[in-house]
Amino acid sequence: MLYPIELWPLAREEGISKKRQGHYNGIHLVVYGRMKIEPGFIMETTEQKNLHETFMREALKEAKKAFQKGEVPVGAVAVFQNRIIARGHNQMELLHDPTAHAEMITITQAADYMHGQGGKDHRGSLEKVSLYATLEPCPMCASALVLTHCERLVFGAQDLKLGACGSLYDLARDTRLNHQLNVVPGVLELESRILMQEFFKNLRKEKR
């Protein structure tokens, strides 16, 4: 069960440096990451936290595949009924396609799976699907998540330059749109951030 962040005022503090824990009506709640948390982000129970970390580690495996191929190391997995139904990592260089982001590849696979499960009349929408991404999605990917009616987004590191799920923009929770996602930020943030930093560090060395 999900709990809106309004239930734990402590989480409104800025500059959260690590996961914070507290209780509300006897329920143990957890908030992740360093980012400023705004109303509407989702608090998770400890059991859900463990589940999120399990699936995020799978997304990190995808990010490492991208790293090994010389792609920006972003990975994603889609989960339906606690089962991974799609995986993807950045393939922009391989496919010579600037839109070949990990999330877009994963969304396409997941939509195909959901269509197969729902029958010929199913439009491939992602209701009751959670997407796990190692990096906060950009405007393109966030828009795709809204359009497919994905239920939940769980991401690792913030993208302060292009993030569209709470950092630069907040398309995932924009009430002017016809769908809003539950957003869980900062899951295994450090692992995701270190991988990105290592990639760009190596890239700068190669350019010298």
Coordinates of N, CA and C in Angstrom, one line a residue:
M1 N 0.8 -1.2 0.0 CA 0.0 0.0 0.0 C 0.9 1.2 0.0
L2 N 0.5 2.3 -0.8 CA 1.2 3.5 -0.9 C 0.7 4.6 0.0
Y3 N 1.6 5.4 0.5 CA 1.2 6.5 1.4 C 1.7 7.8 0.9
P4 N 0.8 8.8 0.7 CA 1.3 10.1 0.2 C 2.2 10.8 1.2
I5 N 3.1 11.5 0.7 CA 4.1 12.1 1.6 C 3.6 13.1 2.6
E6 N 2.4 13.6 2.3 CA 1.8 14.5 3.3 C 1.6 13.8 4.7
L7 N 1.6 12.5 4.7 CA 1.4 11.8 6.0 C 2.7 11.9 6.9
W8 N 3.8 12.4 6.3 CA 5.0 12.4 7.1 C 5.7 13.8 6.9
P9 N 5.3 14.8 7.7 CA 5.8 16.1 7.4 C 7.3 16.2 7.5
L10 N 8.0 15.3 8.3 CA 9.4 15.3 8.4 C 10.1 15.3 7.0
A11 N 9.4 14.6 6.1 CA 10.0 14.4 4.8 C 10.0 15.6 3.9
R12 N 9.3 16.7 4.3 CA 9.3 17.9 3.6 C 10.6 18.7 3.8
E13 N 11.4 18.3 4.7 CA 12.7 19.0 4.9 C 13.5 19.0 3.6
E14 N 14.2 20.1 3.4 CA 15.1 20.1 2.2 C 16.5 19.5 2.6
G15 N 17.2 19.1 1.6 CA 18.6 18.6 1.8 C 18.6 17.2 2.4
I16 N 17.7 16.3 2.2 CA 17.8 15.0 2.8 C 19.0 14.3 2.2
S17 N 19.9 13.9 3.1 CA 21.2 13.3 2.7 C 21.2 11.8 2.6
K18 N 20.2 11.2 3.1 CA 20.1 9.7 3.0 C 18.7 9.3 3.3
K19 N 18.4 8.0 3.3 CA 17.1 7.6 3.5 C 16.7 8.0 4.9
R20 N 15.4 8.5 5.1 CA 14.9 8.9 6.4 C 13.8 7.9 6.7
Q21 N 13.6 7.6 8.0 CA 12.5 6.7 8.3 C 11.7 7.3 9.4
G22 N 10.4 6.9 9.5 CA 9.6 7.4 10.6 C 8.3 6.6 10.6
H23 N 7.4 7.0 11.4 CA 6.2 6.2 11.6 C 4.9 7.2 11.5
Y24 N 3.9 6.6 11.0 CA 2.6 7.3 10.9 C 1.5 6.3 11.2
N25 N 0.8 6.6 12.3 CA -0.2 5.6 12.8 C 0.3 4.2 12.8
G26 N 1.5 4.0 13.3 CA 2.1 2.7 13.5 C 2.7 2.1 12.3
I27 N 2.6 2.8 11.1 CA 3.2 2.3 9.9 C 4.6 2.8 9.7
H28 N 5.5 1.9 9.4 CA 6.9 2.3 9.2 C 7.1 2.8 7.8
L29 N 7.6 4.0 7.6 CA 7.7 4.6 6.3 C 9.1 5.0 6.0
V30 N 9.5 5.0 4.7 CA 10.9 5.3 4.3 C 10.8 6.3 3.2
V31 N 11.8 7.2 3.2 CA 12.0 8.1 2.1 C 13.4 8.0 1.6
Y32 N 13.7 8.0 0.3 CA 15.0 7.8 -0.2 C 15.7 9.1 -0.6
G33 N 17.0 9.0 -0.8 CA 17.7 10.0 -1.6 C 18.0 11.3 -0.9
R34 N 18.7 12.2 -1.7 CA 19.1 13.5 -1.3 C 18.2 14.6 -1.8
M35 N 17.3 14.3 -2.8 CA 16.6 15.3 -3.4 C 15.5 16.0 -2.5
K36 N 15.2 17.2 -2.8 CA 14.1 17.9 -2.1 C 12.8 17.1 -2.5
I37 N 12.1 16.7 -1.4 CA 10.9 16.0 -1.6 C 9.7 16.9 -1.6
E38 N 8.8 16.8 -2.6 CA 7.6 17.7 -2.7 C 6.4 16.8 -2.4
P39 N 5.3 17.5 -2.0 CA 4.0 16.8 -1.8 C 3.6 16.0 -3.1
G40 N 3.2 14.8 -2.9 CA 2.8 14.0 -4.1 C 3.8 12.9 -4.3
F41 N 5.0 13.0 -3.9 CA 5.9 11.9 -4.0 C 5.4 10.8 -3.0
I42 N 5.9 9.6 -3.2 CA 5.3 8.5 -2.5 C 6.2 7.9 -1.4
M43 N 5.6 7.7 -0.2 CA 6.3 7.1 0.9 C 6.1 5.6 0.7
E44 N 7.1 4.8 1.0 CA 7.0 3.4 0.9 C 7.2 2.7 2.2
T45 N 6.6 1.5 2.4 CA 6.8 0.7 3.6 C 8.2 0.1 3.4
T46 N 8.7 -0.5 4.5 CA 10.1 -1.1 4.4 C 10.0 -2.3 3.5
E47 N 9.0 -3.0 3.4 CA 8.9 -4.2 2.5 C 8.9 -3.7 1.1
Q48 N 8.2 -2.6 0.8 CA 8.3 -2.1 -0.6 C 9.7 -1.5 -0.9
K49 N 10.3 -0.9 0.1 CA 11.7 -0.5 -0.2 C 12.6 -1.6 -0.6
N50 N 12.5 -2.7 0.1 CA 13.4 -3.9 -0.3 C 13.0 -4.4 -1.7
L51 N 11.7 -4.4 -2.1 CA 11.3 -4.8 -3.4 C 11.9 -3.8 -4.4
H52 N 11.8 -2.5 -4.2 CA 12.3 -1.5 -5.1 C 13.8 -1.7 -5.3
E53 N 14.5 -1.9 -4.3 CA 15.9 -2.1 -4.4 C 16.3 -3.3 -5.2
T54 N 15.5 -4.4 -5.1 CA 15.7 -5.6 -5.9 C 15.6 -5.3 -7.4
F55 N 14.5 -4.6 -7.7 CA 14.3 -4.4 -9.1 C 15.2 -3.3 -9.7
M56 N 15.6 -2.3 -8.8 CA 16.6 -1.3 -9.2 C 17.9 -2.0 -9.5
R57 N 18.3 -3.0 -8.8 CA 19.5 -3.7 -9.1 C 19.5 -4.3 -10.5
E58 N 18.3 -4.8 -10.9 CA 18.2 -5.3 -12.2 C 18.3 -4.2 -13.3
A59 N 17.8 -3.0 -13.0 CA 18.0 -1.9 -13.9 C 19.5 -1.5 -13.9
L60 N 20.2 -1.6 -12.8 CA 21.6 -1.3 -12.8 C 22.4 -2.3 -13.6
K61 N 22.0 -3.5 -13.7 CA 22.6 -4.5 -14.6 C 22.5 -4.0 -16.0
E62 N 21.3 -3.5 -16.4 CA 21.2 -3.0 -17.7 C 22.0 -1.8 -18.0
A63 N 22.1 -0.9 -17.0 CA 23.0 0.3 -17.1 C 24.5 -0.1 -17.3
K64 N 24.9 -1.2 -16.6 CA 26.3 -1.6 -16.8 C 26.5 -2.2 -18.2
K65 N 25.5 -2.8 -18.8 CA 25.6 -3.3 -20.2 C 25.9 -2.1 -21.1
A66 N 25.1 -1.0 -20.9 CA 25.3 0.2 -21.7 C 26.7 0.8 -21.5
F67 N 27.2 0.8 -20.2 CA 28.5 1.3 -19.9 C 29.6 0.5 -20.7
Q68 N 29.5 -0.8 -20.7 CA 30.4 -1.7 -21.4 C 30.4 -1.5 -22.9
K69 N 29.3 -1.0 -23.5 CA 29.2 -0.7 -24.9 C 29.5 0.7 -25.3
G70 N 29.9 1.5 -24.3 CA 30.3 2.9 -24.6 C 29.1 3.8 -24.7
E71 N 27.9 3.3 -24.2 CA 26.7 4.1 -24.1 C 26.6 4.8 -22.8
V72 N 25.9 5.9 -22.7 CA 25.6 6.6 -21.4 C 24.9 5.5 -20.6
P73 N 25.4 5.2 -19.4 CA 24.9 4.1 -18.6 C 23.6 4.3 -17.9
V74 N 22.6 4.1 -18.6 CA 21.2 4.2 -18.0 C 20.5 2.9 -18.4
G75 N 19.9 2.3 -17.4 CA 19.2 1.1 -17.5 C 17.8 1.2 -17.0
A76 N 16.9 0.3 -17.4 CA 15.5 0.3 -17.0 C 14.9 -1.1 -17.0
V77 N 14.0 -1.3 -16.2 CA 13.1 -2.6 -16.2 C 11.7 -2.2 -16.0
A78 N 10.8 -2.9 -16.5 CA 9.3 -2.7 -16.3 C 8.8 -3.9 -15.5
V79 N 8.0 -3.7 -14.5 CA 7.6 -4.7 -13.6 C 6.0 -4.8 -13.5
F80 N 5.5 -5.9 -13.7 CA 4.0 -6.1 -13.6 C 3.8 -7.3 -12.7
Q81 N 3.0 -7.1 -11.7 CA 2.7 -8.2 -10.7 C 3.9 -8.8 -10.2
N82 N 4.9 -7.9 -9.8 CA 6.1 -8.3 -9.2 C 7.0 -9.2 -10.0
R83 N 6.9 -9.0 -11.3 CA 7.7 -9.8 -12.3 C 8.2 -8.9 -13.4
I84 N 9.4 -9.0 -13.7 CA 10.0 -8.2 -14.8 C 9.5 -8.6 -16.1
I85 N 8.9 -7.7 -16.9 CA 8.3 -8.0 -18.2 C 9.1 -7.4 -19.3
A86 N 10.0 -6.5 -19.0 CA 10.8 -5.8 -20.1 C 12.1 -5.2 -19.5
R87 N 13.1 -5.2 -20.3 CA 14.4 -4.6 -19.9 C 14.9 -3.8 -21.0
G88 N 15.8 -2.8 -20.7 CA 16.4 -2.0 -21.7 C 17.5 -1.2 -21.2
H89 N 18.4 -0.8 -22.1 CA 19.5 0.1 -21.7 C 19.7 1.0 -22.9
N90 N 20.4 2.1 -22.6 CA 20.7 3.1 -23.7 C 21.3 2.4 -24.9
Q91 N 20.8 2.7 -26.1 CA 21.4 2.2 -27.3 C 21.5 3.3 -28.4
M92 N 21.7 4.5 -28.0 CA 21.7 5.6 -29.0 C 22.8 5.5 -29.9
E93 N 24.0 5.2 -29.4 CA 25.2 5.1 -30.3 C 25.1 3.8 -31.2
L94 N 24.6 2.7 -30.7 CA 24.5 1.5 -31.5 C 23.5 1.6 -32.6
L95 N 22.4 2.2 -32.3 CA 21.3 2.3 -33.3 C 21.3 3.6 -34.1
H96 N 22.3 4.5 -33.7 CA 22.3 5.8 -34.4 C 20.9 6.5 -34.3
D97 N 20.4 6.4 -33.1 CA 19.0 6.9 -32.8 C 19.0 7.7 -31.5
P98 N 18.9 9.0 -31.5 CA 18.9 9.8 -30.3 C 17.7 9.5 -29.4
T99 N 16.7 8.8 -29.9 CA 15.5 8.5 -29.0 C 15.6 7.1 -28.4
A100 N 16.7 6.4 -28.6 CA 16.8 5.0 -28.1 C 17.3 5.0 -26.7
H101 N 16.5 5.7 -25.8 CA 16.8 5.7 -24.4 C 16.3 4.4 -23.8
A102 N 16.9 4.1 -22.6 CA 16.6 2.8 -21.9 C 15.1 2.8 -21.6
E103 N 14.5 3.9 -21.2 CA 13.1 3.9 -20.8 C 12.2 3.6 -22.1
M104 N 12.6 4.2 -23.2 CA 11.8 4.1 -24.4 C 11.8 2.6 -24.9
I105 N 13.0 2.0 -24.9 CA 13.1 0.6 -25.3 C 12.3 -0.3 -24.4
T106 N 12.4 0.0 -23.1 CA 11.7 -0.8 -22.1 C 10.1 -0.6 -22.2
I107 N 9.7 0.6 -22.4 CA 8.3 0.9 -22.6 C 7.7 0.2 -23.8
T108 N 8.4 0.2 -24.9 CA 8.0 -0.5 -26.1 C 7.8 -2.0 -25.8
Q109 N 8.8 -2.6 -25.2 CA 8.7 -4.0 -24.9 C 7.6 -4.3 -23.9
A110 N 7.4 -3.5 -22.9 CA 6.4 -3.7 -21.9 C 5.0 -3.6 -22.6
A111 N 4.8 -2.6 -23.4 CA 3.6 -2.4 -24.1 C 3.2 -3.6 -25.0
D112 N 4.2 -4.2 -25.6 CA 4.0 -5.4 -26.4 C 3.5 -6.6 -25.5
Y113 N 4.2 -6.7 -24.4 CA 3.8 -7.7 -23.4 C 2.4 -7.5 -22.9
M114 N 2.0 -6.3 -22.5 CA 0.7 -6.1 -22.0 C -0.4 -6.3 -23.1
H115 N 0.0 -5.9 -24.3 CA -1.0 -6.2 -25.4 C -1.2 -7.7 -25.6
G116 N -0.1 -8.5 -25.5 CA -0.2 -9.9 -25.6 C -1.0 -10.5 -24.4
Q117 N -0.9 -10.0 -23.3 CA -1.7 -10.4 -22.1 C -3.2 -10.1 -22.2
G118 N -3.4 -8.9 -22.8 CA -4.8 -8.4 -22.8 C -5.6 -8.7 -24.0
G119 N -5.0 -9.3 -25.0 CA -5.7 -9.7 -26.2 C -5.7 -8.6 -27.3
K120 N -6.3 -8.9 -28.4 CA -6.1 -8.1 -29.6 C -6.7 -6.7 -29.4
D121 N -7.6 -6.5 -28.5 CA -8.2 -5.2 -28.3 C -7.4 -4.3 -27.3
H122 N -6.4 -4.9 -26.6 CA -5.7 -4.2 -25.6 C -4.7 -3.2 -26.3
R123 N -4.7 -2.0 -25.9 CA -3.9 -0.9 -26.6 C -2.5 -0.9 -26.2
G124 N -2.1 -1.8 -25.3 CA -0.7 -1.8 -24.9 C -0.4 -0.8 -23.8
S125 N -1.4 -0.3 -23.1 CA -1.1 0.7 -22.0 C -0.5 -0.1 -20.8
L126 N 0.1 0.7 -20.0 CA 0.9 0.2 -18.9 C 0.2 0.4 -17.5
E127 N -1.1 0.3 -17.4 CA -1.7 0.3 -16.1 C -1.2 -0.8 -15.2
K128 N -1.0 -0.5 -14.0 CA -0.5 -1.4 -13.0 C 1.0 -1.9 -13.3
V129 N 1.7 -1.2 -14.1 CA 3.1 -1.5 -14.4 C 3.9 -0.4 -13.7
S130 N 5.1 -0.9 -13.1 CA 6.0 0.1 -12.6 C 7.3 0.1 -13.4
L131 N 7.8 1.2 -13.7 CA 9.1 1.3 -14.5 C 10.2 1.8 -13.5
Y132 N 11.3 1.0 -13.5 CA 12.5 1.3 -12.7 C 13.6 1.8 -13.7
A133 N 14.1 3.0 -13.4 CA 15.1 3.6 -14.2 C 16.2 4.1 -13.3
T134 N 17.5 3.9 -13.7 CA 18.6 4.3 -12.9 C 18.8 5.8 -12.9
L135 N 18.3 6.5 -13.9 CA 18.4 7.9 -13.9 C 17.0 8.5 -14.1
E136 N 16.7 9.7 -13.5 CA 15.5 10.4 -13.7 C 15.2 10.6 -15.2
P137 N 14.0 10.2 -15.7 CA 13.7 10.3 -17.1 C 13.7 11.7 -17.6
C138 N 14.0 11.8 -18.9 CA 14.0 13.1 -19.6 C 12.6 13.5 -20.0
P139 N 12.3 14.6 -20.6 CA 11.0 15.0 -21.0 C 10.4 14.0 -22.0
M140 N 11.2 13.5 -22.9 CA 10.6 12.5 -23.9 C 10.1 11.2 -23.2
C141 N 11.0 10.7 -22.3 CA 10.6 9.4 -21.6 C 9.5 9.6 -20.6
A142 N 9.5 10.8 -19.9 CA 8.5 11.1 -18.9 C 7.1 11.2 -19.7
S143 N 7.1 11.8 -20.8 CA 5.9 12.0 -21.6 C 5.4 10.6 -22.1
A144 N 6.3 9.7 -22.5 CA 5.9 8.4 -22.9 C 5.3 7.6 -21.7
L145 N 5.8 7.8 -20.5 CA 5.2 7.2 -19.3 C 3.8 7.7 -19.0
V146 N 3.6 9.0 -19.2 CA 2.3 9.5 -19.0 C 1.3 9.0 -20.1
L147 N 1.7 9.0 -21.4 CA 0.9 8.6 -22.5 C 0.5 7.1 -22.4
T148 N 1.4 6.3 -21.8 CA 1.1 4.9 -21.7 C 0.3 4.5 -20.4
H149 N 0.1 5.6 -19.6 CA -0.6 5.4 -18.3 C 0.1 4.4 -17.3
C150 N 1.4 4.5 -17.4 CA 2.2 3.7 -16.4 C 1.9 4.1 -15.0
E151 N 1.8 3.2 -14.1 CA 1.3 3.5 -12.8 C 2.3 4.1 -11.9
R152 N 3.6 3.6 -12.0 CA 4.6 4.1 -11.0 C 5.9 4.2 -11.7
L153 N 6.7 5.2 -11.3 CA 8.1 5.4 -11.7 C 8.9 5.4 -10.5
V154 N 10.0 4.5 -10.5 CA 11.0 4.5 -9.5 C 12.3 4.8 -10.1
F155 N 13.0 5.8 -9.7 CA 14.3 6.1 -10.3 C 15.4 6.3 -9.3
G156 N 16.6 6.2 -9.8 CA 17.8 6.3 -8.9 C 18.3 7.7 -8.8
A157 N 19.2 8.1 -9.7 CA 19.8 9.4 -9.5 C 19.0 10.5 -10.2
Q158 N 19.1 11.7 -9.7 CA 18.4 12.9 -10.3 C 19.2 13.3 -11.6
D159 N 18.5 13.9 -12.5 CA 19.1 14.5 -13.6 C 18.8 16.0 -13.6
L160 N 19.7 16.8 -13.0 CA 19.4 18.2 -12.8 C 19.4 19.0 -14.0
K161 N 20.0 18.5 -15.1 CA 20.0 19.2 -16.4 C 18.8 18.9 -17.3
L162 N 18.3 17.7 -17.2 CA 17.2 17.3 -18.1 C 16.1 16.5 -17.4
G163 N 16.1 16.3 -16.1 CA 15.1 15.5 -15.4 C 13.7 16.1 -15.5
A164 N 12.8 15.2 -15.9 CA 11.4 15.7 -16.0 C 10.4 15.1 -15.1
C165 N 11.0 14.6 -14.0 CA 10.1 13.9 -13.0 C 10.4 14.5 -11.6
G166 N 10.6 15.8 -11.5 CA 10.8 16.4 -10.2 C 12.0 17.4 -10.1
S167 N 12.9 17.3 -11.0 CA 14.1 18.1 -11.0 C 13.9 19.4 -11.8
L168 N 14.1 19.3 -13.1 CA 13.9 20.5 -14.0 C 12.5 20.7 -14.3
Y169 N 11.8 19.6 -14.7 CA 10.4 19.6 -14.9 C 9.7 18.6 -14.1
D170 N 8.4 18.5 -14.1 CA 7.7 17.5 -13.4 C 6.5 17.0 -14.2
L171 N 6.8 16.5 -15.4 CA 5.7 16.0 -16.2 C 5.0 14.8 -15.7
A172 N 5.7 14.0 -14.9 CA 5.1 12.8 -14.3 C 4.0 13.0 -13.4
R173 N 3.9 14.2 -12.8 CA 2.9 14.5 -11.8 C 2.1 15.8 -12.1
D174 N 2.2 16.2 -13.4 CA 1.5 17.4 -13.8 C 0.0 17.2 -13.9
T175 N -0.7 17.9 -13.0 CA -2.2 17.6 -13.0 C -2.9 18.2 -14.2
R176 N -2.2 19.0 -15.0 CA -2.9 19.4 -16.3 C -2.9 18.4 -17.3
L177 N -2.2 17.3 -17.1 CA -2.2 16.2 -18.1 C -3.3 15.1 -17.6
N178 N -3.6 14.2 -18.5 CA -4.7 13.3 -18.2 C -4.2 12.1 -17.4
H179 N -3.0 12.0 -17.0 CA -2.5 10.9 -16.1 C -1.3 11.4 -15.3
Q180 N -1.3 11.0 -14.1 CA -0.1 11.3 -13.2 C 0.4 9.9 -12.6
L181 N 1.7 9.9 -12.5 CA 2.4 8.7 -12.0 C 2.7 8.8 -10.5
N182 N 2.7 7.7 -9.8 CA 3.3 7.7 -8.5 C 4.8 7.7 -8.7
V183 N 5.6 8.6 -8.0 CA 7.0 8.7 -8.2 C 7.7 8.4 -6.9
V184 N 8.7 7.5 -7.0 CA 9.6 7.1 -5.9 C 11.0 7.4 -6.3
P185 N 11.6 8.5 -5.8 CA 12.9 8.9 -6.3 C 14.0 8.4 -5.3
G186 N 15.2 8.3 -5.9 CA 16.4 8.1 -5.0 C 16.7 6.7 -4.6
V187 N 16.1 5.7 -5.3 CA 16.4 4.3 -4.9 C 17.7 3.9 -5.5
L188 N 18.6 3.5 -4.6 CA 20.0 3.2 -5.0 C 20.6 4.3 -5.8
E189 N 20.4 5.5 -5.3 CA 20.8 6.7 -6.0 C 22.4 6.7 -6.1
L190 N 23.1 6.3 -5.1 CA 24.5 6.4 -5.1 C 25.1 5.5 -6.1
E191 N 24.6 4.3 -6.2 CA 25.1 3.3 -7.2 C 24.9 3.9 -8.7
S192 N 23.8 4.4 -8.9 CA 23.5 5.0 -10.2 C 24.4 6.2 -10.5
R193 N 24.5 7.0 -9.5 CA 25.3 8.3 -9.8 C 26.8 7.9 -10.0
I194 N 27.3 7.0 -9.2 CA 28.8 6.6 -9.4 C 29.0 6.1 -10.8
L195 N 28.1 5.3 -11.3 CA 28.2 4.7 -12.6 C 28.3 5.8 -13.7
M196 N 27.4 6.8 -13.5 CA 27.4 7.9 -14.5 C 28.7 8.7 -14.4
Q197 N 29.1 9.0 -13.2 CA 30.3 9.8 -13.0 C 31.5 9.0 -13.6
E198 N 31.6 7.7 -13.4 CA 32.7 7.0 -13.9 C 32.7 7.0 -15.5
F199 N 31.6 6.9 -16.1 CA 31.4 7.0 -17.5 C 32.0 8.3 -18.1
F200 N 31.5 9.4 -17.5 CA 31.9 10.7 -18.0 C 33.4 11.0 -17.7
K201 N 33.9 10.5 -16.6 CA 35.3 10.6 -16.3 C 36.1 9.9 -17.3
N202 N 35.8 8.7 -17.7 CA 36.5 8.0 -18.8 C 36.4 8.7 -20.1
L203 N 35.2 9.3 -20.4 CA 35.0 10.0 -21.6 C 35.9 11.2 -21.7
R204 N 36.1 11.9 -20.6 CA 36.9 13.1 -20.6 C 38.4 12.7 -20.8
K205 N 38.8 11.6 -20.3 CA 40.2 11.1 -20.5 C 40.4 10.7 -21.9
E206 N 39.5 10.1 -22.6 CA 39.6 9.7 -24.0 C 39.7 11.0 -24.9
K207 N 39.1 12.1 -24.5 CA 39.2 13.3 -25.3 C 40.4 14.1 -25.2
R208 N 41.2 13.8 -24.2 CA 42.5 14.6 -24.0 C 43.5 14.3 -25.0

